[in-house]
Amino acid sequence: MTFTLWLLLWFCGVTLAQDVLPQTEETTETGSCFPNMCKFLKEFGAMKEKQETIKEKQEAMETRQKETENQVLELKKKDASNIAFSAATGGSGTLGPFNTDTTLIYRRVIINVGNAYNQHTGIFAAPVPGIYYFIFLYHATGSQVVNLTLMKNNDVVVATYDHKTSHDGADNGGNAAFLQLQQGDHVYVRMYANSHIWQNDHITTFSGVLLRPL
Ligand SMILES: *[C@@H]1O[C@H](CO)[C@@H](O)[C@H](O)[C@H]1NC(C)=O
């Protein structure tokens, strides 16, 4: 805007000057022109060149900025891929049987890298899309039913159970699965009604790890 205005004023000046004192024509590489005009054309050419150099520099800077942004994204991705947890139920003795299905809450955290597992709800929430691995193992008394499933949102993924028996003192079992998760998917262990597990700091556990972000 300022430049256009300046140009307009300059042209008026040239026109006036020409009216007052007639100027002689000159020959330059841009063809024949009045001295003022020649000077202007030369300056204009230099300015244009300068502007092009600035534009090139700006483009180079933008490219470099894009590269930096990509590197930051990669680093963020790498950081987000450190997801792993292991937790035990804590407490002591039998947990259950209850007359409704419950989510097993593993309150004693062993590790929780990335904080994707919630020790208060028992729910793991996938922070990034990827391939994950989960394993849950239980200890229980032999005289009661065990009926657990690994859940992905509202779907059963894998299950483990043990029937009521009078002749074995204790049971151990579990199951595991690889899962492809979207960001925000929930994974947890469901304990069905009328079943139970044995709890302490070390024996009934739930673990998960992100193998590969997608
Ligand atoms: C586990 O619980 C589910 C839901 O109540 C039931 O359908 C299933 O038969 C149970 N499994 C065993 C072995 O009791």
Coordinates of C-alpha atoms and ligand atoms in Angstrom, one line a residue:
M1 CA 0.0 0.0 0.0
T2 CA 2.7 2.5 1.1
F3 CA 4.8 1.4 -1.9
T4 CA 1.9 2.0 -4.4
L5 CA 1.3 5.4 -2.9
W6 CA 5.0 6.3 -3.1
L7 CA 5.0 5.1 -6.7
L8 CA 2.0 7.3 -7.6
L9 CA 3.6 10.3 -6.0
W10 CA 6.8 9.7 -7.7
F11 CA 5.1 9.4 -11.1
C12 CA 3.3 12.8 -10.5
G13 CA 6.7 14.3 -9.6
V14 CA 8.2 13.0 -12.8
T15 CA 5.3 14.2 -14.9
L16 CA 5.5 17.7 -13.3
A17 CA 9.3 17.9 -13.7
Q18 CA 9.0 17.0 -17.4
D19 CA 6.4 19.7 -17.8
V20 CA 8.7 22.3 -16.2
L21 CA 12.1 21.5 -17.6
P22 CA 12.1 19.3 -20.7
Q23 CA 14.6 16.5 -20.4
T24 CA 16.8 14.9 -22.9
E25 CA 16.3 11.2 -23.7
E26 CA 18.9 8.6 -22.7
T27 CA 19.6 5.1 -24.0
T28 CA 20.0 2.3 -21.5
E29 CA 19.9 -1.5 -21.6
T30 CA 16.1 -1.1 -20.9
G31 CA 15.6 0.9 -24.0
S32 CA 15.3 4.7 -24.4
C33 CA 14.1 6.6 -21.4
F34 CA 14.3 9.9 -19.5
P35 CA 17.1 10.0 -16.9
N36 CA 14.7 10.0 -13.9
M37 CA 12.8 7.1 -15.4
C38 CA 16.1 5.2 -16.0
K39 CA 17.2 5.7 -12.5
F40 CA 13.8 4.5 -11.3
L41 CA 13.9 1.4 -13.5
K42 CA 17.4 0.5 -12.3
E43 CA 16.3 1.0 -8.6
F44 CA 13.1 -0.9 -9.3
G45 CA 15.1 -3.8 -10.8
A46 CA 17.5 -3.9 -7.8
M47 CA 14.5 -3.9 -5.5
K48 CA 12.9 -6.8 -7.3
E49 CA 16.1 -8.8 -7.1
K50 CA 16.3 -8.1 -3.4
Q51 CA 12.7 -9.2 -3.0
E52 CA 13.4 -12.4 -4.8
T53 CA 16.4 -13.2 -2.5
I54 CA 14.2 -12.5 0.5
K55 CA 11.5 -14.8 -0.9
E56 CA 14.1 -17.6 -1.4
K57 CA 15.4 -17.2 2.1
Q58 CA 11.9 -17.3 3.4
E59 CA 11.1 -20.5 1.5
A60 CA 14.3 -22.1 2.9
M61 CA 13.3 -21.1 6.4
E62 CA 9.8 -22.6 5.9
T63 CA 11.3 -25.8 4.7
R64 CA 13.6 -26.0 7.7
Q65 CA 10.7 -25.2 10.0
K66 CA 8.7 -28.1 8.5
E67 CA 11.6 -30.4 9.0
T68 CA 11.8 -29.4 12.7
E69 CA 8.1 -29.9 13.1
N70 CA 8.3 -33.4 11.7
Q71 CA 11.2 -34.2 14.0
V72 CA 9.2 -33.0 17.0
L73 CA 6.2 -35.2 15.9
E74 CA 8.5 -38.2 15.6
L75 CA 9.9 -37.6 19.1
K76 CA 6.4 -37.2 20.5
K77 CA 5.3 -40.5 18.8
K78 CA 8.4 -42.2 20.3
D79 CA 7.6 -40.8 23.7
A80 CA 4.0 -41.9 23.5
S81 CA 5.0 -45.4 22.6
N82 CA 6.5 -46.0 26.1
I83 CA 3.4 -47.6 27.5
A84 CA 3.5 -50.6 30.0
F85 CA 1.9 -51.5 33.2
S86 CA 1.7 -54.3 35.7
A87 CA -0.5 -54.4 38.7
A88 CA -1.7 -56.8 41.4
T89 CA -5.0 -56.8 43.2
G90 CA -3.5 -55.9 46.6
G91 CA -5.7 -56.6 49.6
S92 CA -5.8 -60.1 51.1
G93 CA -7.9 -63.3 51.0
T94 CA -10.8 -64.0 48.7
L95 CA -12.5 -61.3 46.6
G96 CA -16.0 -62.3 45.8
P97 CA -18.2 -64.1 44.9
F98 CA -20.6 -61.1 44.3
N99 CA -24.1 -61.3 42.8
T100 CA -23.2 -59.0 40.0
D101 CA -20.5 -58.8 37.3
T102 CA -17.6 -56.5 38.5
T103 CA -14.5 -55.0 37.0
L104 CA -11.5 -56.3 38.7
I105 CA -9.5 -53.5 40.2
Y106 CA -5.7 -54.1 40.5
R107 CA -4.9 -51.5 43.1
R108 CA -1.2 -52.3 43.7
V109 CA 0.7 -50.9 40.8
I110 CA 4.1 -52.5 40.0
I111 CA 4.8 -50.2 37.0
N112 CA 2.6 -47.8 35.1
V113 CA 4.8 -46.2 32.4
G114 CA 2.7 -43.7 30.5
N115 CA -0.1 -43.8 33.1
A116 CA -2.6 -45.4 30.8
Y117 CA -3.7 -47.8 33.5
N118 CA -6.0 -46.5 36.2
Q119 CA -5.5 -48.3 39.5
H120 CA -8.8 -46.8 40.9
T121 CA -11.0 -48.2 38.2
G122 CA -9.0 -51.1 36.9
I123 CA -9.3 -49.8 33.3
F124 CA -6.5 -49.4 30.8
A125 CA -7.3 -46.6 28.2
A126 CA -5.2 -46.8 25.0
P127 CA -3.4 -43.4 24.7
V128 CA -2.3 -44.1 21.1
P129 CA -3.6 -46.5 18.3
G130 CA -1.5 -49.6 18.1
I131 CA -0.9 -53.3 18.7
Y132 CA -0.9 -54.1 22.5
Y133 CA -0.4 -57.2 24.5
F134 CA -2.4 -58.0 27.7
I135 CA -2.1 -60.9 30.2
F136 CA -4.1 -61.6 33.3
L137 CA -3.3 -64.4 35.7
Y138 CA -5.2 -65.4 38.8
H139 CA -4.9 -67.5 42.0
A140 CA -8.1 -68.8 43.6
T141 CA -9.5 -71.3 46.1
G142 CA -10.6 -74.6 44.6
S143 CA -14.0 -74.6 46.3
Q144 CA -15.4 -71.7 44.3
V145 CA -16.0 -70.8 40.6
V146 CA -13.5 -68.6 38.8
N147 CA -15.0 -66.8 35.7
L148 CA -12.9 -64.0 34.3
T149 CA -12.8 -62.4 30.8
L150 CA -10.5 -59.8 29.2
M151 CA -12.7 -57.1 27.9
K152 CA -12.2 -54.6 25.0
N153 CA -14.8 -52.0 25.6
N154 CA -18.0 -54.1 25.8
D155 CA -16.6 -57.1 24.0
V156 CA -15.2 -60.3 25.5
V157 CA -11.7 -61.0 24.0
V158 CA -10.5 -64.1 25.9
A159 CA -11.8 -65.9 29.0
T160 CA -10.6 -68.2 31.8
Y161 CA -12.6 -70.3 34.3
D162 CA -12.4 -73.0 36.8
H163 CA -15.3 -75.1 38.0
K164 CA -16.1 -75.6 41.7
T165 CA -14.4 -78.7 43.0
S166 CA -14.1 -80.2 46.5
H167 CA -10.8 -82.0 46.1
D168 CA -8.3 -79.3 45.0
G169 CA -7.1 -76.7 47.4
A170 CA -6.3 -73.9 44.9
D171 CA -6.4 -73.0 41.3
N172 CA -4.2 -70.9 39.1
G173 CA -5.0 -69.8 35.5
G174 CA -5.3 -66.9 33.2
N175 CA -5.3 -65.9 29.5
A176 CA -3.6 -63.4 27.2
A177 CA -4.2 -61.7 23.9
F178 CA -2.7 -59.3 21.4
L179 CA -5.1 -56.5 20.6
Q180 CA -5.3 -53.8 18.0
L181 CA -6.6 -50.7 19.8
Q182 CA -7.8 -47.3 18.7
Q183 CA -7.0 -44.3 20.9
G184 CA -9.3 -44.3 23.9
D185 CA -10.3 -48.0 23.7
H186 CA -10.8 -49.5 27.2
V187 CA -9.3 -52.9 28.3
Y188 CA -10.0 -54.4 31.6
V189 CA -10.8 -57.7 33.4
R190 CA -14.3 -58.6 34.2
M191 CA -15.2 -60.9 37.1
Y192 CA -18.5 -62.5 36.5
A193 CA -21.2 -62.9 39.2
N194 CA -20.8 -65.9 41.5
S195 CA -17.1 -66.2 40.8
H196 CA -14.1 -65.1 42.9
I197 CA -10.3 -64.8 43.0
W198 CA -7.7 -64.7 45.7
Q199 CA -6.0 -61.4 46.2
N200 CA -2.7 -60.1 47.6
D201 CA 0.2 -58.0 46.5
H202 CA 1.7 -60.6 44.1
I203 CA -0.7 -63.3 43.0
T204 CA -3.5 -62.1 40.8
T205 CA -2.2 -59.7 38.2
F206 CA -3.0 -57.8 35.1
S207 CA -0.3 -56.5 32.7
G208 CA -0.3 -54.7 29.3
V209 CA 2.2 -53.2 27.0
L210 CA 2.2 -51.3 23.7
L211 CA 4.1 -53.3 21.2
R212 CA 3.9 -51.0 18.2
P213 CA 2.1 -47.7 17.6
L214 CA 0.1 -47.7 14.3
Ligands
LIG1 C1 -19.2 -67.1 33.1 O1 -20.2 -66.1 33.2 C2 -20.9 -65.9 32.1 C3 -21.8 -64.7 32.3 O2 -22.6 -64.8 33.4 C4 -21.7 -67.1 31.7 O3 -22.4 -66.9 30.5 C5 -20.7 -68.3 31.6 O4 -21.4 -69.5 31.4 C6 -19.9 -68.4 32.9 N1 -18.9 -69.4 32.7 C7 -18.7 -70.4 33.6 C8 -17.7 -71.5 33.2 O5 -19.4 -70.5 34.6

